[in-house]
Short mmCIF file of C-alpha atoms in Angstrom, two decimals:
data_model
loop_
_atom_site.label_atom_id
_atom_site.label_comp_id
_atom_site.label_asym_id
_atom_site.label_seq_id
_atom_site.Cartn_x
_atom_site.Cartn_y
_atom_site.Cartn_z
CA UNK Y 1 11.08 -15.35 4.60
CA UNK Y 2 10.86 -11.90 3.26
CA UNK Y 3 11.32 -8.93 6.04
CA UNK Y 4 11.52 -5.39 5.67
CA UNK Y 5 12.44 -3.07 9.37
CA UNK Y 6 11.78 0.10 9.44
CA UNK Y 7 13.86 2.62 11.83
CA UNK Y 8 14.69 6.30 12.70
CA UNK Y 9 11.03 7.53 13.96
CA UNK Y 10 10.69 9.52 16.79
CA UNK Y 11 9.03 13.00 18.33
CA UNK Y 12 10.36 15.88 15.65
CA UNK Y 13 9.82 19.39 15.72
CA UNK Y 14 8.13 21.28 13.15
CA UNK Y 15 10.46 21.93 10.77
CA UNK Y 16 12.94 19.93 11.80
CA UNK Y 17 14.15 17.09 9.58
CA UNK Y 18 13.89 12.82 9.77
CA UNK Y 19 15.78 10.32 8.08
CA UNK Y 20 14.23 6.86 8.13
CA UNK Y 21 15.75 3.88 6.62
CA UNK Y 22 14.53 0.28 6.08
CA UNK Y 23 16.31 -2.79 5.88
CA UNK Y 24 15.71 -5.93 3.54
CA UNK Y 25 16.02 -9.55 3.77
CA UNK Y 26 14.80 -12.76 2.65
CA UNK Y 27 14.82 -11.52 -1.36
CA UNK Y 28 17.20 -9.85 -3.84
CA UNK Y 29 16.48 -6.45 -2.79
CA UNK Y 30 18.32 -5.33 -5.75
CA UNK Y 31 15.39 -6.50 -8.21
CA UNK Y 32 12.79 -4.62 -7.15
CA UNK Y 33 11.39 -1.21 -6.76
CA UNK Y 34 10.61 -0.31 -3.04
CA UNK Y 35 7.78 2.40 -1.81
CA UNK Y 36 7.01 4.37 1.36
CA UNK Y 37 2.86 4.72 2.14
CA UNK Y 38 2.11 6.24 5.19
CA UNK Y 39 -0.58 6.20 7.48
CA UNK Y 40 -1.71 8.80 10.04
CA UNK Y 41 -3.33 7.57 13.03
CA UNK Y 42 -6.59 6.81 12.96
CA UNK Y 43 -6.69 7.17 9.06
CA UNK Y 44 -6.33 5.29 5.59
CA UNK Y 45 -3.20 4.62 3.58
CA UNK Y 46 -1.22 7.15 1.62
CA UNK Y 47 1.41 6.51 -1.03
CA UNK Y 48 4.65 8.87 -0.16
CA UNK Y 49 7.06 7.48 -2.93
CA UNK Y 50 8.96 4.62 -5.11
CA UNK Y 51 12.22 4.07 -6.08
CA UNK Y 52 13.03 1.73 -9.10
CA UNK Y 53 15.25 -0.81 -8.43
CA UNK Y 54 18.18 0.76 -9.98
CA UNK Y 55 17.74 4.11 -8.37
CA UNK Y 56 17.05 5.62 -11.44
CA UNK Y 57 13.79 6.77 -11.11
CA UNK Y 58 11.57 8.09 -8.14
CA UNK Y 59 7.98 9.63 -7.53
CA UNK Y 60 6.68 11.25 -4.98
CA UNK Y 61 2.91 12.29 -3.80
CA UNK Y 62 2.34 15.69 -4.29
CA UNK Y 63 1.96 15.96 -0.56
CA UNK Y 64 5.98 15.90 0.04
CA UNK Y 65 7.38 16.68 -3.48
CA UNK Y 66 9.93 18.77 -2.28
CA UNK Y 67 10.47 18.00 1.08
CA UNK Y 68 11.52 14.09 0.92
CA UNK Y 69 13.72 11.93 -1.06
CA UNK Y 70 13.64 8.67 -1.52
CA UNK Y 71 16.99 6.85 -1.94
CA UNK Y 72 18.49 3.35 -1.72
CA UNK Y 73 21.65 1.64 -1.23
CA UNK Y 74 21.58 -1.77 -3.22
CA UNK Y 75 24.86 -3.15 -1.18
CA UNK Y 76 23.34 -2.47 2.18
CA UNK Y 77 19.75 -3.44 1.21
CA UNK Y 78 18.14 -0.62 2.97
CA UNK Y 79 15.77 2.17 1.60
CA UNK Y 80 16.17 5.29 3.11
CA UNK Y 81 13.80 8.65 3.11
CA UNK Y 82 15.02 12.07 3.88
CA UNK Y 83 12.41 14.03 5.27
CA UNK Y 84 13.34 17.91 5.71
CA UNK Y 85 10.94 20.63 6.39
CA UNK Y 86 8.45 18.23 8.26
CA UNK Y 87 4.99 19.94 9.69
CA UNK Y 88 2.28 18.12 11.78
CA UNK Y 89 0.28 16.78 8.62
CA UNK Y 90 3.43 14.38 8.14
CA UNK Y 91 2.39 12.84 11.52
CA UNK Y 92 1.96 9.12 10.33
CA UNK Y 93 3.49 5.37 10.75
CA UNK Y 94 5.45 5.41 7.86
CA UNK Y 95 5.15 1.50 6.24
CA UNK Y 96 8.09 0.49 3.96
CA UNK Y 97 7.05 -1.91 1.40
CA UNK Y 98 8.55 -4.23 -1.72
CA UNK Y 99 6.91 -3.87 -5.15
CA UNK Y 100 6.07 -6.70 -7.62
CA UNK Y 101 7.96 -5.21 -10.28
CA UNK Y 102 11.13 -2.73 -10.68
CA UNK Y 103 9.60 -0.44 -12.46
CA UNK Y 104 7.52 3.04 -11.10
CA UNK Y 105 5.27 0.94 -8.96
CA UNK Y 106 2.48 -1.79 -8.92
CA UNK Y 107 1.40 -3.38 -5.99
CA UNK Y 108 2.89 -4.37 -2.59
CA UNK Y 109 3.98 -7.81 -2.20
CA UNK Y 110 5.54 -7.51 1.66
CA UNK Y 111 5.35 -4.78 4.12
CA UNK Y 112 7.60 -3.29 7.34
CA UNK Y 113 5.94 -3.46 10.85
CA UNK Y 114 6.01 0.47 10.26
CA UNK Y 115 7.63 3.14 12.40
CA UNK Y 116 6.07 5.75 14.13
CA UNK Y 117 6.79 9.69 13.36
CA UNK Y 118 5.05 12.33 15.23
CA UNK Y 119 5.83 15.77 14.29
CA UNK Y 120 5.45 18.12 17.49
CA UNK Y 121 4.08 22.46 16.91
CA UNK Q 1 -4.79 11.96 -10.17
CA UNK Q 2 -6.85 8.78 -9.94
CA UNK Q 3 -9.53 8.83 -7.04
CA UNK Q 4 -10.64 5.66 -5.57
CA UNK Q 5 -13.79 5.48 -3.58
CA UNK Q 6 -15.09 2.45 -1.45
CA UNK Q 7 -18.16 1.42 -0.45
CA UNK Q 8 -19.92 1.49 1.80
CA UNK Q 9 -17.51 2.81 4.94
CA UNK Q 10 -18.34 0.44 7.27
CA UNK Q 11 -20.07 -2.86 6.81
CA UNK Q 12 -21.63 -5.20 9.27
CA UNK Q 13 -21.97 -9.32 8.41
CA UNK Q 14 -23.14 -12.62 10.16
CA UNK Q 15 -20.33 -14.84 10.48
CA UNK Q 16 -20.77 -17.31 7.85
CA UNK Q 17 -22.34 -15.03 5.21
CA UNK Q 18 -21.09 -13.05 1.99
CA UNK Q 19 -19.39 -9.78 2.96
CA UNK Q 20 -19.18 -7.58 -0.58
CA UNK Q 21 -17.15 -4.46 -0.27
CA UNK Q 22 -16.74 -2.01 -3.82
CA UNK Q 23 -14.46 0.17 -5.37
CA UNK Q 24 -15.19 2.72 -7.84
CA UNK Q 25 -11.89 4.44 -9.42
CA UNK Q 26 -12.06 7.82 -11.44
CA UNK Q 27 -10.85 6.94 -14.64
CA UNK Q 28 -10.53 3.42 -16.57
CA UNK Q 29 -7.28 1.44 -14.62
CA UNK Q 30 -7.74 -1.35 -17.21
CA UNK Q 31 -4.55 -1.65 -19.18
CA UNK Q 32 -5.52 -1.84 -23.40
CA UNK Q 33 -2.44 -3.07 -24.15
CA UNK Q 34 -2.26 -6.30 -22.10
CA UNK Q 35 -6.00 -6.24 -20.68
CA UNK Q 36 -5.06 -6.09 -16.95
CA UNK Q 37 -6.68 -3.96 -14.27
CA UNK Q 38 -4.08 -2.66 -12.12
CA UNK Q 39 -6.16 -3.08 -9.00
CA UNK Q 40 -5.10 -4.29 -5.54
CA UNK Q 41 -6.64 -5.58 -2.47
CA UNK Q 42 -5.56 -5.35 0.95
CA UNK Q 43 -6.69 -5.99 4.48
CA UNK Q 44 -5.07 -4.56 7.62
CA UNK Q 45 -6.10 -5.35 11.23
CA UNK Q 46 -5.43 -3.52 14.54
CA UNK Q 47 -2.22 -3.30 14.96
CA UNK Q 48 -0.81 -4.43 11.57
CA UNK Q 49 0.60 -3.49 8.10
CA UNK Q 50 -1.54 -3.87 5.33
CA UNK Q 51 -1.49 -7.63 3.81
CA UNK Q 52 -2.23 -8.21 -0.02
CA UNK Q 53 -4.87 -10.11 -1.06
CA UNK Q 54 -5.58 -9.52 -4.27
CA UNK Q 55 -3.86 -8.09 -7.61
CA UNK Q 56 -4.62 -7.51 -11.25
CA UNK Q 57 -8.19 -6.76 -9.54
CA UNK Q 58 -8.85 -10.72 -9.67
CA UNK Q 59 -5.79 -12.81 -8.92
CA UNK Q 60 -5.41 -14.21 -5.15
CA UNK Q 61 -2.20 -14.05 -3.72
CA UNK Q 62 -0.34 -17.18 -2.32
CA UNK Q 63 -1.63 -17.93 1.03
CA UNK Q 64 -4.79 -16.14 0.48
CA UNK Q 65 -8.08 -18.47 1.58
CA UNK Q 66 -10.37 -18.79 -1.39
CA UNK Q 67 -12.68 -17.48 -0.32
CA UNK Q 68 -11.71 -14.07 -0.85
CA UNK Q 69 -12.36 -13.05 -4.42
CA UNK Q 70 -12.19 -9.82 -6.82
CA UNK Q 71 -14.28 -8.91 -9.99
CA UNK Q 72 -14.37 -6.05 -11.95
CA UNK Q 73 -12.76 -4.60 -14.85
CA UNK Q 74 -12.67 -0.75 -16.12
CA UNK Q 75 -13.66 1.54 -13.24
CA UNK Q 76 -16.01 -0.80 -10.91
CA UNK Q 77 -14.44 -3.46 -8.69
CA UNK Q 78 -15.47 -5.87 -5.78
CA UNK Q 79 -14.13 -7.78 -3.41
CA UNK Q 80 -16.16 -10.43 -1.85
CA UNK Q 81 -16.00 -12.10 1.00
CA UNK Q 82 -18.01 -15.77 0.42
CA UNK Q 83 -18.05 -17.33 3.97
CA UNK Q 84 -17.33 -14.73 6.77
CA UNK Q 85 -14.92 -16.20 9.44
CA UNK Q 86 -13.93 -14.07 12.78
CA UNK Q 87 -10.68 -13.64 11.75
CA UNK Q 88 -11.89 -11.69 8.82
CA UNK Q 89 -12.84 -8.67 10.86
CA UNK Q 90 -10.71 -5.65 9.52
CA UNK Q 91 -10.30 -2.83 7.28
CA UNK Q 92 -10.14 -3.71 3.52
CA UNK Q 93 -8.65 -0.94 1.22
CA UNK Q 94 -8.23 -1.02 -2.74
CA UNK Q 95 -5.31 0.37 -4.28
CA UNK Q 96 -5.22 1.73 -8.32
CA UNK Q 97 -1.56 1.17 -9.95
CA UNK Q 98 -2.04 2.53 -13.19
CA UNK Q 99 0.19 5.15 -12.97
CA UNK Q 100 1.83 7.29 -10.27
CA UNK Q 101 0.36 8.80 -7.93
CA UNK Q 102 -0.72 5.43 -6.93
CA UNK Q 103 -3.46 5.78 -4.74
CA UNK Q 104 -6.02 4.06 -2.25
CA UNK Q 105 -9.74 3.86 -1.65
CA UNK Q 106 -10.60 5.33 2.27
CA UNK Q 107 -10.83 1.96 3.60
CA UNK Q 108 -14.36 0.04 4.47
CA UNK Q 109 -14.35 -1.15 8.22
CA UNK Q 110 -15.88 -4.83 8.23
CA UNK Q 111 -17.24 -6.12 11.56
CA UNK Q 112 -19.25 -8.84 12.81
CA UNK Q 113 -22.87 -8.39 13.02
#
């Protein structure tokens, strides 16, 4: 059984920085690319980023080009995203996710329960 | 950027009847090439992460009951609900993956009438 947990949310300050990482089981995490979509409360889904399953290539919303990165550790099986210079529109649950493929990103086959990020003013 | 929009927002059925929620995307997400529409389905409820449904804008996934379907091809999609059951009730979003920025519709709320 496929499962993806998500960790490292919390109460930040405005420009403070997050790192959240999310762990993978129950597949060969190593084969696939892996996304972050977030979702601010009360709202609809957003696509943050995707990382091929190599590393090699990432994409990022224009929303937080800039300000996160997107990186993975293929021995560890966890996806991590640095988040510096966060303000209060990056106030979400922040959903890690496996892609189909291993390319730059199709649709997504299993999702994290989410964790919770609430940037404070 | 590709712009999805759903319709309509919110959407009120009788349990047992056809619940038909569309998507509309910006520009063509059908695929010449291989003659695929990168279009995905999801439902979330209260609570929960976003579950896939649907993919290549017509293909259930494993587990799925049939009687959620998707049409469509080019820029105008559906996803229809045949029979509606309780557990149904949710938000339903479609997703374009033709390309980054991926991107979703706003989401149409489906309750019980």
């Amino acid at each position: 059984q496929e499962q993806l947990v998500e960790s490292g949310g919390g109460v930040v300050q405005s420009g403070r920085s997050l790192r959240l990482s999310c762990v993978a089981s129950g597949f060969t995490f190593s084969s696939y690319s892996m996304h972050w979509v977030r979702q601010a409360p009360g709202k609809g889904l957003e696509w943050v980023a995707v990382i091929s399953n190599d590393g090699t290539n990432k994409y990022y919303s224009d929303s937080v080009k800039g300000r996160f990165s997107i990186s993975r550790d293929n021995s560890q099986n966890t996806l991590y995203l640095q988040m510096n210079s966060l303000g209060v529109e990056d106030t979400a649950v922040y959903f890690c996710a496996r892609d189909w493929g291993y390319g730059s990103g199709t649709y997504f086959v299993s999702w994290g329960q989410g964790t919770l990020i609430t940037v404070s003013s | 950027d590709i712009v999805m929009t759903q319709s309509p927002d919110s959407l009120a059925v009788s349990l047992g009847e056809r619940a038909t929620i569309n998507c509309k995307s910006s520009q063509s997400v059908l695929y010449s090439s291989n003659k695929k529409n990168y279009l995905a389905w999801y439902q979330q409820k209260p609570g929960q992460p976003p579950k896939l449904l649907i993919y290549w804008a017509s293909t259930r996934e494993s587990g799925v009951p049939d009687r959620f379907s998707g049409s469509g091809s080019g820029t105008d999609f559906t996803l229809t609900i045949s029979s509606l059951r309780a557990e149904d009730v949710a938000v339903y979003y479609c997703q374009h993956y033709y390309g980054t920025p991926i991107t979703f519709g706003q989401g149409t709320r489906l309750e019980i009438k």
